[in-house]
Structures are given as structure tokens and as C-alpha cells.
GROMACS .gro file of C-alpha atoms in nm:
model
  199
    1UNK     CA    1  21.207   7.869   7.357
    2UNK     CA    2  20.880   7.780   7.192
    3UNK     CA    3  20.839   7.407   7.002
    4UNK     CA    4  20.592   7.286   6.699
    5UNK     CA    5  20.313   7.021   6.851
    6UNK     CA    6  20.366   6.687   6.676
    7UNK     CA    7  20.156   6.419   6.607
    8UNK     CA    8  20.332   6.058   6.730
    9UNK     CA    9  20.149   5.762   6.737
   10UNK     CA   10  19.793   5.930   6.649
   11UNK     CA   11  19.844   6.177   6.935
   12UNK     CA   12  19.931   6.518   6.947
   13UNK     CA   13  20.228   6.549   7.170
   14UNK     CA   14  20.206   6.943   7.325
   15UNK     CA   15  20.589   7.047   7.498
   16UNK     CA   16  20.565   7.314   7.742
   17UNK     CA   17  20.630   7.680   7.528
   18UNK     CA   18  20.424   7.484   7.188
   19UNK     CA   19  20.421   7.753   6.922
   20UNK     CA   20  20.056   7.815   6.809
   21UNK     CA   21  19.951   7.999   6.504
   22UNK     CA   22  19.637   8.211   6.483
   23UNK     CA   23  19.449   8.376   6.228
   24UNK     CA   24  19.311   8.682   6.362
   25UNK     CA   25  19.009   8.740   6.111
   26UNK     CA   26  18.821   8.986   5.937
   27UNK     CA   27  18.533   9.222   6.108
   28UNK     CA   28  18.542   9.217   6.482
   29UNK     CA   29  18.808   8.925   6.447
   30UNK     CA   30  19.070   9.146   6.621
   31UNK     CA   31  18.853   9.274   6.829
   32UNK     CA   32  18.775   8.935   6.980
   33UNK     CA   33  19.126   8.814   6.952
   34UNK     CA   34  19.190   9.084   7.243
   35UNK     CA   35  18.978   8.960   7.453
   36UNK     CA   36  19.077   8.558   7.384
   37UNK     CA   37  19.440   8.576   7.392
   38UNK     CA   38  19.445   8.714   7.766
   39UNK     CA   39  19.185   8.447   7.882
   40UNK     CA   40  19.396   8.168   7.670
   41UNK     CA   41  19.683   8.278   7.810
   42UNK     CA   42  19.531   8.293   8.198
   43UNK     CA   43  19.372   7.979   8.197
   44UNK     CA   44  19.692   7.790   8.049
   45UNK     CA   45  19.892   7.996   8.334
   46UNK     CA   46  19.637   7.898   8.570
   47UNK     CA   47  19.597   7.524   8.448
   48UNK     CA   48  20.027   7.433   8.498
   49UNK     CA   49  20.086   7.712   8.749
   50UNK     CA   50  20.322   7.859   8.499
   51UNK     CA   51  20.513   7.546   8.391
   52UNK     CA   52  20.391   7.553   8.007
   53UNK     CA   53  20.334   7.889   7.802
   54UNK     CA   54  20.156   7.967   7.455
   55UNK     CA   55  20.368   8.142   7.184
   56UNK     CA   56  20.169   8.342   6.964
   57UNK     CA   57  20.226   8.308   6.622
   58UNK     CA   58  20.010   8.557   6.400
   59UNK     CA   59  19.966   8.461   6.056
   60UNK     CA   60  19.782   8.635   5.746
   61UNK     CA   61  19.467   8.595   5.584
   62UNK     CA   62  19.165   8.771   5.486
   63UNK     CA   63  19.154   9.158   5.444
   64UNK     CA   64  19.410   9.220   5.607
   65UNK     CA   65  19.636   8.968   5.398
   66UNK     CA   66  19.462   9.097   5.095
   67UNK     CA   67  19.556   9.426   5.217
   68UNK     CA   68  19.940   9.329   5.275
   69UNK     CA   69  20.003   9.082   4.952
   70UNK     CA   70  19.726   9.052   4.756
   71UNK     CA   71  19.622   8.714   4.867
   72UNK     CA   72  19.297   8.632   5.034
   73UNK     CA   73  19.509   8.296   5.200
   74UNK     CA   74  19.839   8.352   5.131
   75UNK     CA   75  20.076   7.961   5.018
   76UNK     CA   76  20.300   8.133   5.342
   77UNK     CA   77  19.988   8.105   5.551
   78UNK     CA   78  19.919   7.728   5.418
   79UNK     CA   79  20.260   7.615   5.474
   80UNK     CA   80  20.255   7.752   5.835
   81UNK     CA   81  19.956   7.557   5.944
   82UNK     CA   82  20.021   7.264   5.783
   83UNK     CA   83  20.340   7.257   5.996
   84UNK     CA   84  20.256   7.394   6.265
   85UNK     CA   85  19.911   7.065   6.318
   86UNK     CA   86  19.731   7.307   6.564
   87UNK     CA   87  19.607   7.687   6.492
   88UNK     CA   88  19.321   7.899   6.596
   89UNK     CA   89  19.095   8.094   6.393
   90UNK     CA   90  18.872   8.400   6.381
   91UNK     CA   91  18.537   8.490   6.166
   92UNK     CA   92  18.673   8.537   5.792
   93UNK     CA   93  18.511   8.748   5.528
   94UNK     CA   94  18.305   8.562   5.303
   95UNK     CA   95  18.154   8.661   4.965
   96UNK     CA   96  17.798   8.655   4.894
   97UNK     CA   97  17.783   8.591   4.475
   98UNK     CA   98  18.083   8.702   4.341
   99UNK     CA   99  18.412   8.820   4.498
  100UNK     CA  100  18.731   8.581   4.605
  101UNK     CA  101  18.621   8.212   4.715
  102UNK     CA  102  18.552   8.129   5.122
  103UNK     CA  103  18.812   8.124   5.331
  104UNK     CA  104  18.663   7.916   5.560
  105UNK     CA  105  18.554   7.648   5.301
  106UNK     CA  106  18.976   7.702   5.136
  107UNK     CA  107  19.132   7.599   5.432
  108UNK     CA  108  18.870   7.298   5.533
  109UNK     CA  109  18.968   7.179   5.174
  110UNK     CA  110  19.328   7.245   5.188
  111UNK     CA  111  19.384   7.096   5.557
  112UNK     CA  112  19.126   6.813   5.505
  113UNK     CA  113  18.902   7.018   5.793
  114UNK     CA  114  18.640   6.752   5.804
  115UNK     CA  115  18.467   6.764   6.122
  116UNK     CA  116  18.250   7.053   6.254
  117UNK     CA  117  18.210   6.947   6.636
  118UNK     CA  118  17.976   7.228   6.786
  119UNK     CA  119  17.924   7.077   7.168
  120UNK     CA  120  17.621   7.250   7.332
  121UNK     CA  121  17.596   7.262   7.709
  122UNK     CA  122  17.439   7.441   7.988
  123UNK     CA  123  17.668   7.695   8.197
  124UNK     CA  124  17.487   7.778   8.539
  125UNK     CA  125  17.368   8.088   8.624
  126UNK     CA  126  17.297   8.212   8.257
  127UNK     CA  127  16.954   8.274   8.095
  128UNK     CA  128  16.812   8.059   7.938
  129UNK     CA  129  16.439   8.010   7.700
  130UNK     CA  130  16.458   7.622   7.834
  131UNK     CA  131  16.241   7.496   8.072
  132UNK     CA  132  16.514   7.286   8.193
  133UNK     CA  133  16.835   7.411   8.092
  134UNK     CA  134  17.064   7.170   8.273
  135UNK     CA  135  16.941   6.860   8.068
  136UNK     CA  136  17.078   7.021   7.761
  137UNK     CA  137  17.398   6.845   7.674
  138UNK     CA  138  17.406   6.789   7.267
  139UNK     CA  139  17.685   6.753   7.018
  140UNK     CA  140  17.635   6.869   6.685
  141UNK     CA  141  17.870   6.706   6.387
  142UNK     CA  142  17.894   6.835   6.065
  143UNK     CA  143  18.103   6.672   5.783
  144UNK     CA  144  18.290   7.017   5.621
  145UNK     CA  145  18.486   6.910   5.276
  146UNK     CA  146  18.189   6.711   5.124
  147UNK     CA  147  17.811   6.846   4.981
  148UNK     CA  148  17.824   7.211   4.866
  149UNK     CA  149  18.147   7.287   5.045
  150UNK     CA  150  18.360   7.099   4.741
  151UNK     CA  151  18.189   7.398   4.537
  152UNK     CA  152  18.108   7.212   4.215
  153UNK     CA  153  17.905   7.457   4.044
  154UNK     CA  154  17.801   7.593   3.727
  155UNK     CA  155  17.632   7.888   3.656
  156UNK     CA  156  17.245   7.934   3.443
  157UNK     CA  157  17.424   8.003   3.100
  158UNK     CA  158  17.769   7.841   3.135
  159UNK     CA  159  17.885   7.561   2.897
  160UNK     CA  160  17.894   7.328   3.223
  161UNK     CA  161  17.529   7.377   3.334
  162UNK     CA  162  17.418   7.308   2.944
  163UNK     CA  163  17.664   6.971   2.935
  164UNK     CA  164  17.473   6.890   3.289
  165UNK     CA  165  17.102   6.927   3.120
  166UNK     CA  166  17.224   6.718   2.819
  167UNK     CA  167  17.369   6.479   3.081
  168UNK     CA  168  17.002   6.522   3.270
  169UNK     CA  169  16.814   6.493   2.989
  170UNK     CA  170  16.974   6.167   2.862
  171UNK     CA  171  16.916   5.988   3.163
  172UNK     CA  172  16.589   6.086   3.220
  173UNK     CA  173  16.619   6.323   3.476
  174UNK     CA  174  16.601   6.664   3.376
  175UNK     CA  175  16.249   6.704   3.465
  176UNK     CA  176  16.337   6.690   3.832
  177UNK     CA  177  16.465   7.034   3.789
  178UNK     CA  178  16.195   7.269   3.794
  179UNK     CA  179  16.273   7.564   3.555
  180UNK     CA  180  16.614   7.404   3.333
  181UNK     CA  181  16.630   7.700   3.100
  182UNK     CA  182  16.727   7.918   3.399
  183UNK     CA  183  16.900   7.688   3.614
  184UNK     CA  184  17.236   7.681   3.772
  185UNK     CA  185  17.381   7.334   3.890
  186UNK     CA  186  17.564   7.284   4.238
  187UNK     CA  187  17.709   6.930   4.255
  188UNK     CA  188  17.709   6.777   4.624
  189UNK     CA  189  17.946   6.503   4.594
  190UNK     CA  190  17.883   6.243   4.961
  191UNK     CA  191  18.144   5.992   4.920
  192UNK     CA  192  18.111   5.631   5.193
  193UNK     CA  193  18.489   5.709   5.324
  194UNK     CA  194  18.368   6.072   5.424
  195UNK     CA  195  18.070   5.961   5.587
  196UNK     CA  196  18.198   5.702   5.708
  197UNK     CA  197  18.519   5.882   5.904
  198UNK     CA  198  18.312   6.175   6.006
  199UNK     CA  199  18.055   5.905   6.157
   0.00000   0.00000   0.00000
């Protein structure tokens, strides 16, 4: 019988059969959920020589929730992963202009997704355009809730962008911004405690 992962003490405590959601994504999402479940599931089988075991719990969003219920990211969806502290996640439609808001920046917002950790390291044996391939070890951190990603933005003719040039103009800024008849705004708040716990 599977269990939820808890968090006790600042640590994640994983029982054997821990019930893990995942989010399947949009494009060749399912396609590469086929080929990660079996090697998840392996290595896990491999790792406590089939002591512990993953259960699979699928959850909607994206197309195929908007397909099903009309939702991009469905509350159901929220309330799962909030509960459930540990989920995995494939590539997500996003819109370019118009269309429903990112999934991918909703839920960093929503579950206080912070950190973007993107480790790089050298695997042996594959190609590689670096003279020395093996030196490359590099950690990439990226703070995910804060700049554009709280999406404060106003558009060239809304009533927001012309309260932002009166607010530009009266502090003696607005000719920083290149063309301000035409302009749209994007706000990118960077707050001390967001640096600060990201750093």
C-alpha cells in the first residue's frame, strides 16, 4: 500500500511504496513519460533490490486537462501536489502572446517553485565540442517566482501602462524608455528575502 512523503524536521521522509504524482505534459510529454517511468521504476528496483516501489499517480494539466475539464491547471491538480510535497513534471504548452497563462510559471507561483537547479556534468563516452569535457562540472541556479515570472505587465494602450508613464514621467524617468507612446511595461519585482533564500 502506497504512502504520501512528508516533510519532518526539514527533511523529506520517503516510506517504501511513497505515492508520487506526475504530470505527463503536453507535445512529446507522453511520449517521454514512456520511456522515464520504466527507467524510474528500474533504477529504484535496482537501487533497494525490490524493498521500496514508486506508485504512479497521474494527474491533469495542460491539453489534455483542457481537453477533459476545461482547465489549463485544474484546483484538483493543485490540491494533489500540494499534498502530495514531491511530483514530477513534463514539457507544458506555453502561449506565445495571447492564449491561457504558463503553466510552468502557475505552478512555480502557486507551490513557491523558487529554485531552478540545472547541474551540468560530463558523462563518459559521449561527444562532446569541449576540449576537455571531464573538467566540466557547473551548477546553474535560477531564482523562478521573482523578475518577469510574477508577470506584472501592462500592455502599449492599457490604462496601467498610461498610470506607469505618468508615474515615469513624475519622477523623472520616463525618458529611459525609448519610444513611451508605444510602450508596454513588464514590472520585475527582486525582493532581498528571494535573493537572499535562492542564494
Amino acid at each position: 500500500m502506497s504512502e504520501l512523503i512528508e516533510m519532518k524536521n526539514g527533511q523529506l521522509q520517503v516510506p517504501d511504496n511513497p505515492q508520487i504524482p506526475y504530470l505527463q505534459g503536453d507535445g512529446i510529454g507522453p511520449e517521454i513519460w514512456q520511456a522515464t517511468q520504466p527507467v524510474l521504476d528500474a533504477a529504484v528496483k535496482r537501487a533497494y533490490q525490490g524493498r521500496r516501489k514508486i506508485d504512479w499517480l497521474p494527474l491533469l494539466a495542460g491539453e489534455r486537462a483542457h481537453e477533459l475539464v476545461d482547465e489549463w491547471l485544474p484546483q484538483q491538480t493543485i490540491m494533489e501536489l500540494k499534498r502530495h510535497l514531491v511530483a514530477i513534471k513534463g514539457p507544458m504548452t506555453t502561449p506565445v502572446g495571447t492564449g491561457h497563462r504558463s503553466i510552468n510559471v502557475a505552478l512555480r507561483q502557486t507551490l513557491d517553485l523558487y529554485a531552478c537547479w540545472r547541474p551540468i556534468r560530463y558523462f563518459a563516452g559521449v561527444p562532446s565540442p569541449v576540449r576537455h569535457p571531464e573538467r566540466v562540472c557547473i551548477d546553474l541556479f535560477r531564482e523562478n517566482t521573482e523578475d518577469i515570472y510574477a508577470g506584472i505587465e501592462a500592455s502599449a494602450d492599457s490604462k496601467a501602462a498610461q498610470s506607469l508613464k505618468k508615474w515615469l514621467q513624475e519622477t523623472d524617468q520616463l525618458q529611459r524608455v525609448r519610444f513611451p507612446d508605444t510602450a508596454a511595461f513588464g514590472i520585475k519585482p527582486i525582493s532581498k528575502e528571494g535573493s537572499q533564500r535562492l542564494i
